[in-house]
Amino acid sequence: MTTTHAAHSAEAPLQEHFDATIARDQRIEPRDWMPDGYRGTLVRQIAQHAHSEIIGMQPEGEWISRAPSLRRKAILFAKVQDEAGHGLYLYSAAETLGADRADLTRRLIEGRQKYSSIFNYPTGSFADIGVIGWFVDGAAICNQVPLCRSSYGPYARAMVRICKEESFHQRQGYELLMTMMRGTAAQREMVQDAVDRWWWPSLMMFGPPDGDSPNSAASMAWKIKRHSNDELRRRFVDMTVPQAEKLGVTLPDPELRWNEERGHHDFGTPDWSELQRVIHGDGPCNTERVERRRSAHEDGAWVREAATAHAAKQAARARKGAAA
Ligand SMILES: [Fe+2]
Ligand SMILES: [Fe+2]
């Protein structure tokens, strides 16, 4: 008991300094003392975010070899490559908190860490590429722009660059859909069909309703997160409705309408039981996505081994050079 008490009193000034930094809206940096709960929450959130970027390469990557033109192939290729980059920035941010990248990958493959529910849905047509850019990257922007002001420095800074690239992703998606909507009746049907399939899963990307989101309160108090799930979902709907009108598609929600009084749209309730199923491994593509990640990781083992051997050789050469 005495040691616990001593430890607590030693930590008190550190905790005070941490609280004051958060209250002043200043950044916590890797060298700073932080409470274990803050560190753990960040590692969980950043790892989940990194995993989402990497797993998110799969549903769209499947279409690179089937893109309808060289231009579309180049755009899609660049987009999927950007997502790999996002994953790498984020794993690096997690490493500044003491997390080990290999361990995070292992946790993902073993199903002990999650990634966004949205990437467990299949991409049935090339219109899905457009709708993913428009909805999924659009939702990512709603989520991530406030994270540029997150209290943890390396996470916030990673978000600034990521958000710039996400807005390119959203535009390429919308531009693809605009082109398809100017095309044949069959193309317009493909777009509407993709919108119908992706709308509700996209709303679920913001997570469960606020009353049902156990980690949100602490994340908001620590200013890791700046807005609640429901607030971000509302913003996404308000942002997307006029874009849908301009495009000429119908969002599949009969309850969707402008509420003059609130100055926001009213909209229906997503099927939360579906979200729970998908989060807990029972979505249309969960097994396939994780399996693909596992085999890619195993197939890439020789690259990691070669890079490690090369780095060791370089270091040995440098030592020899220094000694001579
Ligand atoms: Fe991304
Ligand atoms: Fe993206």
mmCIF file of C-alpha atoms and ligand atoms in Angstrom:
data_model
loop_
_atom_site.group_PDB
_atom_site.id
_atom_site.type_symbol
_atom_site.label_atom_id
_atom_site.label_comp_id
_atom_site.label_asym_id
_atom_site.label_seq_id
_atom_site.Cartn_x
_atom_site.Cartn_y
_atom_site.Cartn_z
ATOM 1 C CA MET A 1 0.000 0.000 0.000
ATOM 2 C CA THR A 2 2.804 2.421 0.905
ATOM 3 C CA THR A 3 4.499 1.965 -2.476
ATOM 4 C CA THR A 4 1.224 2.537 -4.351
ATOM 5 C CA HIS A 5 0.703 5.705 -2.374
ATOM 6 C CA ALA A 6 4.252 6.850 -3.067
ATOM 7 C CA ALA A 7 3.816 6.117 -6.771
ATOM 8 C CA HIS A 8 0.595 8.100 -6.826
ATOM 9 C CA SER A 9 2.068 11.126 -5.150
ATOM 10 C CA ALA A 10 5.041 11.016 -7.530
ATOM 11 C CA GLU A 11 2.660 10.986 -10.481
ATOM 12 C CA ALA A 12 0.399 13.764 -9.229
ATOM 13 C CA PRO A 13 2.424 16.687 -10.655
ATOM 14 C CA LEU A 14 2.809 14.812 -13.949
ATOM 15 C CA GLN A 15 -0.921 14.224 -14.149
ATOM 16 C CA GLU A 16 -1.513 17.886 -13.386
ATOM 17 C CA HIS A 17 0.836 18.950 -16.153
ATOM 18 C CA PHE A 18 -0.862 16.552 -18.576
ATOM 19 C CA ASP A 19 -4.334 17.824 -17.657
ATOM 20 C CA ALA A 20 -3.211 21.431 -18.061
ATOM 21 C CA THR A 21 -1.700 20.689 -21.499
ATOM 22 C CA ILE A 22 -4.990 19.143 -22.644
ATOM 23 C CA ALA A 23 -7.007 22.020 -21.149
ATOM 24 C CA ARG A 24 -4.861 24.581 -23.005
ATOM 25 C CA ASP A 25 -5.442 22.678 -26.273
ATOM 26 C CA GLN A 26 -1.739 21.995 -26.616
ATOM 27 C CA ARG A 27 -0.245 18.791 -27.953
ATOM 28 C CA ILE A 28 0.999 15.792 -26.054
ATOM 29 C CA GLU A 29 4.259 14.561 -27.605
ATOM 30 C CA PRO A 30 5.954 11.124 -27.369
ATOM 31 C CA ARG A 31 8.503 12.374 -24.795
ATOM 32 C CA ASP A 32 5.751 13.632 -22.434
ATOM 33 C CA TRP A 33 4.340 11.701 -19.507
ATOM 34 C CA MET A 34 0.821 10.463 -20.198
ATOM 35 C CA PRO A 35 -1.666 8.342 -18.243
ATOM 36 C CA ASP A 36 -1.750 4.639 -19.181
ATOM 37 C CA GLY A 37 -5.402 4.939 -20.223
ATOM 38 C CA TYR A 38 -4.583 7.737 -22.681
ATOM 39 C CA ARG A 39 -1.708 5.740 -24.186
ATOM 40 C CA GLY A 40 -3.799 2.560 -24.416
ATOM 41 C CA THR A 41 -6.754 4.347 -26.020
ATOM 42 C CA LEU A 42 -4.499 5.969 -28.601
ATOM 43 C CA VAL A 43 -2.718 2.728 -29.476
ATOM 44 C CA ARG A 44 -6.075 1.000 -29.927
ATOM 45 C CA GLN A 45 -7.543 3.803 -32.034
ATOM 46 C CA ILE A 46 -4.443 4.412 -34.175
ATOM 47 C CA ALA A 47 -3.893 0.672 -34.761
ATOM 48 C CA GLN A 48 -7.523 0.234 -35.760
ATOM 49 C CA HIS A 49 -7.161 3.190 -38.098
ATOM 50 C CA ALA A 50 -3.916 1.820 -39.607
ATOM 51 C CA HIS A 51 -5.465 -1.634 -40.103
ATOM 52 C CA SER A 52 -8.462 -0.019 -41.846
ATOM 53 C CA GLU A 53 -6.205 1.743 -44.351
ATOM 54 C CA ILE A 54 -4.381 -1.499 -45.173
ATOM 55 C CA ILE A 55 -7.423 -3.794 -45.290
ATOM 56 C CA GLY A 56 -9.235 -1.032 -47.215
ATOM 57 C CA MET A 57 -6.832 -1.580 -50.123
ATOM 58 C CA GLN A 58 -8.463 -4.947 -50.850
ATOM 59 C CA PRO A 59 -12.024 -4.165 -52.002
ATOM 60 C CA GLU A 60 -10.788 -1.548 -54.470
ATOM 61 C CA GLY A 61 -7.503 -3.246 -55.353
ATOM 62 C CA GLU A 62 -9.527 -6.077 -56.867
ATOM 63 C CA TRP A 63 -10.597 -3.700 -59.640
ATOM 64 C CA ILE A 64 -7.180 -2.392 -60.698
ATOM 65 C CA SER A 65 -6.723 -5.130 -63.289
ATOM 66 C CA ARG A 66 -10.309 -4.698 -64.483
ATOM 67 C CA ALA A 67 -10.446 -0.886 -64.761
ATOM 68 C CA PRO A 68 -12.266 0.204 -67.943
ATOM 69 C CA SER A 69 -9.485 2.510 -69.223
ATOM 70 C CA LEU A 70 -5.830 3.332 -68.667
ATOM 71 C CA ARG A 71 -6.833 6.630 -67.049
ATOM 72 C CA ARG A 72 -9.157 4.918 -64.547
ATOM 73 C CA LYS A 73 -6.495 2.307 -63.843
ATOM 74 C CA ALA A 74 -3.861 4.974 -63.107
ATOM 75 C CA ILE A 75 -6.254 6.866 -60.796
ATOM 76 C CA LEU A 76 -7.314 3.758 -58.909
ATOM 77 C CA PHE A 77 -3.752 2.537 -58.625
ATOM 78 C CA ALA A 78 -2.659 5.874 -57.146
ATOM 79 C CA LYS A 79 -5.567 5.853 -54.723
ATOM 80 C CA VAL A 80 -4.934 2.345 -53.429
ATOM 81 C CA GLN A 81 -1.236 3.155 -53.089
ATOM 82 C CA ASP A 82 -2.131 6.264 -51.050
ATOM 83 C CA GLU A 83 -4.056 4.032 -48.630
ATOM 84 C CA ALA A 84 -0.929 1.919 -48.108
ATOM 85 C CA GLY A 85 0.934 5.127 -47.292
ATOM 86 C CA HIS A 86 -1.763 6.130 -44.788
ATOM 87 C CA GLY A 87 -1.385 2.783 -43.067
ATOM 88 C CA LEU A 88 2.373 3.271 -42.813
ATOM 89 C CA TYR A 89 2.133 6.791 -41.320
ATOM 90 C CA LEU A 90 -0.318 5.474 -38.770
ATOM 91 C CA TYR A 91 1.745 2.429 -37.771
ATOM 92 C CA SER A 92 4.640 4.859 -37.285
ATOM 93 C CA ALA A 93 2.454 7.059 -35.075
ATOM 94 C CA ALA A 94 1.541 3.978 -33.005
ATOM 95 C CA GLU A 95 5.258 3.154 -32.665
ATOM 96 C CA THR A 96 5.882 6.541 -31.030
ATOM 97 C CA LEU A 97 3.653 5.261 -28.208
ATOM 98 C CA GLY A 98 5.779 2.160 -27.747
ATOM 99 C CA ALA A 99 3.643 -0.196 -29.851
ATOM 100 C CA ASP A 100 5.417 -2.762 -32.005
ATOM 101 C CA ARG A 101 4.339 -2.916 -35.637
ATOM 102 C CA ALA A 102 4.840 -6.657 -35.998
ATOM 103 C CA ASP A 103 2.744 -7.188 -32.890
ATOM 104 C CA LEU A 104 -0.053 -4.973 -34.263
ATOM 105 C CA THR A 105 -0.098 -6.945 -37.519
ATOM 106 C CA ARG A 106 -0.227 -10.187 -35.546
ATOM 107 C CA ARG A 107 -3.187 -8.889 -33.542
ATOM 108 C CA LEU A 108 -5.016 -7.959 -36.746
ATOM 109 C CA ILE A 109 -4.413 -11.351 -38.330
ATOM 110 C CA GLU A 110 -5.464 -13.168 -35.181
ATOM 111 C CA GLY A 111 -8.671 -11.110 -35.006
ATOM 112 C CA ARG A 112 -7.681 -9.447 -31.722
ATOM 113 C CA GLN A 113 -7.763 -5.944 -33.200
ATOM 114 C CA LYS A 114 -10.456 -4.490 -35.417
ATOM 115 C CA TYR A 115 -10.604 -2.485 -38.608
ATOM 116 C CA SER A 116 -13.464 -0.474 -40.083
ATOM 117 C CA SER A 117 -16.645 -2.495 -40.638
ATOM 118 C CA ILE A 118 -17.066 -0.961 -44.113
ATOM 119 C CA PHE A 119 -14.282 -3.008 -45.709
ATOM 120 C CA ASN A 120 -16.168 -6.230 -45.101
ATOM 121 C CA TYR A 121 -18.576 -5.505 -47.951
ATOM 122 C CA PRO A 122 -17.943 -6.764 -51.503
ATOM 123 C CA THR A 123 -17.276 -4.558 -54.544
ATOM 124 C CA GLY A 124 -19.598 -5.924 -57.208
ATOM 125 C CA SER A 125 -19.107 -3.437 -60.059
ATOM 126 C CA PHE A 126 -16.865 -0.586 -61.139
ATOM 127 C CA ALA A 127 -19.550 1.850 -59.942
ATOM 128 C CA ASP A 128 -18.617 0.656 -56.433
ATOM 129 C CA ILE A 129 -15.210 2.288 -56.931
ATOM 130 C CA GLY A 130 -16.936 5.621 -57.470
ATOM 131 C CA VAL A 131 -19.335 5.179 -54.583
ATOM 132 C CA ILE A 132 -16.552 4.123 -52.207
ATOM 133 C CA GLY A 133 -14.608 7.273 -53.103
ATOM 134 C CA TRP A 134 -17.685 9.428 -52.644
ATOM 135 C CA PHE A 135 -19.161 7.828 -49.488
ATOM 136 C CA VAL A 136 -16.335 5.977 -47.744
ATOM 137 C CA ASP A 137 -13.578 8.505 -48.339
ATOM 138 C CA GLY A 138 -16.169 11.240 -47.698
ATOM 139 C CA ALA A 139 -16.999 9.678 -44.336
ATOM 140 C CA ALA A 140 -13.277 9.296 -43.647
ATOM 141 C CA ILE A 141 -12.870 13.045 -44.254
ATOM 142 C CA CYS A 142 -15.703 13.857 -41.797
ATOM 143 C CA ASN A 143 -14.005 11.638 -39.222
ATOM 144 C CA GLN A 144 -10.438 12.678 -39.863
ATOM 145 C CA VAL A 145 -10.529 16.454 -40.375
ATOM 146 C CA PRO A 146 -11.275 16.990 -36.654
ATOM 147 C CA LEU A 147 -8.476 14.507 -35.854
ATOM 148 C CA CYS A 148 -5.993 17.028 -37.307
ATOM 149 C CA ARG A 149 -6.605 18.804 -33.972
ATOM 150 C CA SER A 150 -6.298 15.644 -31.905
ATOM 151 C CA SER A 151 -4.352 16.116 -28.666
ATOM 152 C CA TYR A 152 -1.625 13.608 -29.583
ATOM 153 C CA GLY A 153 0.935 15.374 -31.818
ATOM 154 C CA PRO A 154 2.133 12.549 -34.115
ATOM 155 C CA TYR A 155 -1.448 11.398 -34.786
ATOM 156 C CA ALA A 156 -2.687 14.918 -35.514
ATOM 157 C CA ARG A 157 0.216 15.642 -37.869
ATOM 158 C CA ALA A 158 -0.230 12.368 -39.760
ATOM 159 C CA MET A 159 -3.873 13.333 -40.288
ATOM 160 C CA VAL A 160 -3.051 16.605 -42.039
ATOM 161 C CA ARG A 161 -1.403 14.887 -45.002
ATOM 162 C CA ILE A 162 -3.845 11.991 -44.979
ATOM 163 C CA CYS A 163 -6.813 14.358 -45.209
ATOM 164 C CA LYS A 164 -5.369 16.106 -48.268
ATOM 165 C CA GLU A 165 -5.133 12.758 -50.015
ATOM 166 C CA GLU A 166 -8.593 11.692 -48.867
ATOM 167 C CA SER A 167 -10.115 14.698 -50.581
ATOM 168 C CA PHE A 168 -8.481 13.623 -53.855
ATOM 169 C CA HIS A 169 -10.000 10.175 -53.239
ATOM 170 C CA GLN A 170 -13.439 11.600 -52.727
ATOM 171 C CA ARG A 171 -13.260 13.751 -55.858
ATOM 172 C CA GLN A 172 -12.034 10.938 -58.089
ATOM 173 C CA GLY A 173 -14.999 8.862 -56.906
ATOM 174 C CA TYR A 174 -17.514 11.610 -57.526
ATOM 175 C CA GLU A 175 -16.007 12.420 -60.919
ATOM 176 C CA LEU A 176 -16.232 8.753 -61.938
ATOM 177 C CA LEU A 177 -19.918 8.693 -60.936
ATOM 178 C CA MET A 178 -20.602 11.945 -62.827
ATOM 179 C CA THR A 179 -19.116 10.349 -65.939
ATOM 180 C CA MET A 180 -21.201 7.195 -65.509
ATOM 181 C CA MET A 181 -24.371 9.220 -64.936
ATOM 182 C CA ARG A 182 -23.787 10.956 -68.287
ATOM 183 C CA GLY A 183 -23.429 7.537 -69.930
ATOM 184 C CA THR A 184 -25.974 4.838 -70.767
ATOM 185 C CA ALA A 185 -29.098 3.837 -68.827
ATOM 186 C CA ALA A 186 -27.265 0.656 -67.776
ATOM 187 C CA GLN A 187 -24.420 2.733 -66.323
ATOM 188 C CA ARG A 188 -26.861 4.943 -64.419
ATOM 189 C CA GLU A 189 -28.466 1.808 -63.018
ATOM 190 C CA MET A 190 -25.079 0.513 -61.892
ATOM 191 C CA VAL A 191 -24.478 3.754 -60.005
ATOM 192 C CA GLN A 192 -27.886 3.688 -58.309
ATOM 193 C CA ASP A 193 -27.413 0.040 -57.358
ATOM 194 C CA ALA A 194 -24.019 0.795 -55.786
ATOM 195 C CA VAL A 195 -25.493 3.780 -53.899
ATOM 196 C CA ASP A 196 -28.274 1.526 -52.557
ATOM 197 C CA ARG A 197 -25.772 -1.044 -51.286
ATOM 198 C CA TRP A 198 -23.214 1.334 -49.755
ATOM 199 C CA TRP A 199 -25.394 4.011 -48.140
ATOM 200 C CA TRP A 200 -26.285 2.270 -44.877
ATOM 201 C CA PRO A 201 -22.898 0.607 -44.315
ATOM 202 C CA SER A 202 -21.341 4.055 -44.839
ATOM 203 C CA LEU A 203 -23.534 5.572 -42.118
ATOM 204 C CA MET A 204 -22.431 2.729 -39.840
ATOM 205 C CA MET A 205 -18.780 3.711 -40.361
ATOM 206 C CA PHE A 206 -19.233 6.405 -37.706
ATOM 207 C CA GLY A 207 -19.742 3.680 -35.131
ATOM 208 C CA PRO A 208 -22.641 2.821 -32.858
ATOM 209 C CA PRO A 209 -25.039 5.533 -31.608
ATOM 210 C CA ASP A 210 -23.598 7.758 -28.860
ATOM 211 C CA GLY A 211 -25.519 6.043 -26.063
ATOM 212 C CA ASP A 212 -23.918 2.780 -27.082
ATOM 213 C CA SER A 213 -20.303 3.835 -27.630
ATOM 214 C CA PRO A 214 -18.356 2.870 -24.502
ATOM 215 C CA ASN A 215 -14.968 4.417 -25.402
ATOM 216 C CA SER A 216 -16.246 7.747 -26.707
ATOM 217 C CA ALA A 217 -16.527 9.692 -23.446
ATOM 218 C CA ALA A 218 -12.893 9.189 -22.414
ATOM 219 C CA SER A 219 -11.643 9.928 -25.950
ATOM 220 C CA MET A 220 -13.608 13.189 -25.983
ATOM 221 C CA ALA A 221 -12.387 14.221 -22.520
ATOM 222 C CA TRP A 222 -8.788 13.627 -23.644
ATOM 223 C CA LYS A 223 -9.492 15.541 -26.872
ATOM 224 C CA ILE A 224 -8.341 12.567 -28.941
ATOM 225 C CA LYS A 225 -11.791 12.723 -30.527
ATOM 226 C CA ARG A 226 -13.511 16.076 -30.966
ATOM 227 C CA HIS A 227 -17.046 15.116 -32.012
ATOM 228 C CA SER A 228 -19.401 12.276 -31.144
ATOM 229 C CA ASN A 229 -20.334 9.476 -33.562
ATOM 230 C CA ASP A 230 -23.872 10.819 -34.050
ATOM 231 C CA GLU A 231 -22.659 14.355 -34.640
ATOM 232 C CA LEU A 232 -20.226 13.193 -37.342
ATOM 233 C CA ARG A 233 -22.928 11.022 -38.924
ATOM 234 C CA ARG A 234 -25.269 14.041 -39.126
ATOM 235 C CA ARG A 235 -22.535 16.112 -40.774
ATOM 236 C CA PHE A 236 -21.934 13.386 -43.341
ATOM 237 C CA VAL A 237 -25.629 13.207 -44.232
ATOM 238 C CA ASP A 238 -25.904 17.005 -44.521
ATOM 239 C CA MET A 239 -22.832 17.068 -46.744
ATOM 240 C CA THR A 240 -23.902 14.160 -48.982
ATOM 241 C CA VAL A 241 -27.579 14.919 -49.695
ATOM 242 C CA PRO A 242 -26.961 17.927 -52.002
ATOM 243 C CA GLN A 243 -24.199 15.951 -53.769
ATOM 244 C CA ALA A 244 -26.671 13.114 -54.426
ATOM 245 C CA GLU A 245 -29.166 15.599 -55.872
ATOM 246 C CA LYS A 246 -26.556 17.066 -58.183
ATOM 247 C CA LEU A 247 -25.536 13.592 -59.305
ATOM 248 C CA GLY A 248 -29.150 12.519 -59.885
ATOM 249 C CA VAL A 249 -29.248 9.479 -57.596
ATOM 250 C CA THR A 250 -31.671 8.617 -54.790
ATOM 251 C CA LEU A 251 -30.362 7.831 -51.312
ATOM 252 C CA PRO A 252 -32.223 4.707 -50.121
ATOM 253 C CA ASP A 253 -33.872 6.206 -47.029
ATOM 254 C CA PRO A 254 -37.591 7.095 -47.141
ATOM 255 C CA GLU A 255 -37.220 9.087 -43.897
ATOM 256 C CA LEU A 256 -34.569 11.384 -45.311
ATOM 257 C CA ARG A 257 -35.762 14.999 -45.464
ATOM 258 C CA TRP A 258 -34.621 18.513 -44.623
ATOM 259 C CA ASN A 259 -35.690 19.701 -41.191
ATOM 260 C CA GLU A 260 -36.094 23.473 -41.430
ATOM 261 C CA GLU A 261 -36.310 23.929 -37.685
ATOM 262 C CA ARG A 262 -33.102 22.058 -36.830
ATOM 263 C CA GLY A 263 -31.236 23.166 -39.928
ATOM 264 C CA HIS A 264 -30.195 19.546 -40.542
ATOM 265 C CA HIS A 265 -31.573 16.525 -42.362
ATOM 266 C CA ASP A 266 -33.705 13.969 -40.574
ATOM 267 C CA PHE A 267 -32.801 10.429 -41.522
ATOM 268 C CA GLY A 268 -33.642 6.816 -40.710
ATOM 269 C CA THR A 269 -31.892 4.503 -38.263
ATOM 270 C CA PRO A 270 -29.235 2.132 -39.581
ATOM 271 C CA ASP A 271 -29.632 -1.556 -38.760
ATOM 272 C CA TRP A 272 -27.394 -1.621 -35.690
ATOM 273 C CA SER A 273 -27.643 -5.401 -35.400
ATOM 274 C CA GLU A 274 -25.970 -5.630 -38.816
ATOM 275 C CA LEU A 275 -23.145 -3.405 -37.580
ATOM 276 C CA GLN A 276 -22.662 -5.646 -34.538
ATOM 277 C CA ARG A 277 -22.587 -8.743 -36.742
ATOM 278 C CA VAL A 278 -20.014 -7.253 -39.101
ATOM 279 C CA ILE A 279 -17.836 -5.913 -36.267
ATOM 280 C CA HIS A 280 -17.843 -9.323 -34.637
ATOM 281 C CA GLY A 281 -16.581 -11.099 -37.728
ATOM 282 C CA ASP A 282 -19.774 -12.090 -39.497
ATOM 283 C CA GLY A 283 -19.891 -9.626 -42.406
ATOM 284 C CA PRO A 284 -19.981 -10.734 -46.047
ATOM 285 C CA CYS A 285 -16.164 -10.610 -46.500
ATOM 286 C CA ASN A 286 -14.529 -10.682 -43.027
ATOM 287 C CA THR A 287 -12.898 -14.099 -43.421
ATOM 288 C CA GLU A 288 -11.664 -13.340 -46.920
ATOM 289 C CA ARG A 289 -10.157 -9.954 -45.921
ATOM 290 C CA VAL A 290 -8.236 -11.263 -42.919
ATOM 291 C CA GLU A 291 -7.111 -14.378 -44.779
ATOM 292 C CA ARG A 292 -5.789 -12.262 -47.638
ATOM 293 C CA ARG A 293 -3.925 -10.030 -45.178
ATOM 294 C CA ARG A 294 -2.430 -13.085 -43.479
ATOM 295 C CA SER A 295 -1.208 -14.658 -46.707
ATOM 296 C CA ALA A 296 0.196 -11.329 -47.968
ATOM 297 C CA HIS A 297 2.088 -10.993 -44.682
ATOM 298 C CA GLU A 298 3.473 -14.527 -44.941
ATOM 299 C CA ASP A 299 4.360 -14.172 -48.627
ATOM 300 C CA GLY A 300 6.218 -10.958 -47.781
ATOM 301 C CA ALA A 301 8.377 -12.550 -45.082
ATOM 302 C CA TRP A 302 11.382 -12.865 -47.428
ATOM 303 C CA VAL A 303 11.266 -9.112 -48.138
ATOM 304 C CA ARG A 304 11.401 -8.302 -44.430
ATOM 305 C CA GLU A 305 14.205 -10.810 -43.901
ATOM 306 C CA ALA A 306 16.214 -9.423 -46.829
ATOM 307 C CA ALA A 307 15.718 -5.825 -45.636
ATOM 308 C CA THR A 308 16.817 -6.745 -42.107
ATOM 309 C CA ALA A 309 19.907 -8.582 -43.418
ATOM 310 C CA HIS A 310 20.749 -5.605 -45.646
ATOM 311 C CA ALA A 311 20.391 -3.145 -42.743
ATOM 312 C CA ALA A 312 22.666 -5.331 -40.557
ATOM 313 C CA LYS A 313 25.286 -5.460 -43.328
ATOM 314 C CA GLN A 314 25.165 -1.674 -43.755
ATOM 315 C CA ALA A 315 25.567 -1.158 -40.019
ATOM 316 C CA ALA A 316 28.525 -3.556 -39.885
ATOM 317 C CA ARG A 317 30.157 -1.763 -42.812
ATOM 318 C CA ALA A 318 29.623 1.602 -41.111
ATOM 319 C CA ARG A 319 31.230 0.266 -37.917
ATOM 320 C CA LYS A 320 34.207 -1.049 -39.880
ATOM 321 C CA GLY A 321 34.549 2.307 -41.626
ATOM 322 C CA ALA A 322 34.464 4.172 -38.310
ATOM 323 C CA ALA A 323 37.097 1.836 -36.803
ATOM 324 C CA ALA A 324 39.497 2.214 -39.771
HETATM 325 FE FE FE B 1 -6.909 6.562 -46.334
HETATM 326 FE FE FE B 2 -8.907 7.217 -48.979
#
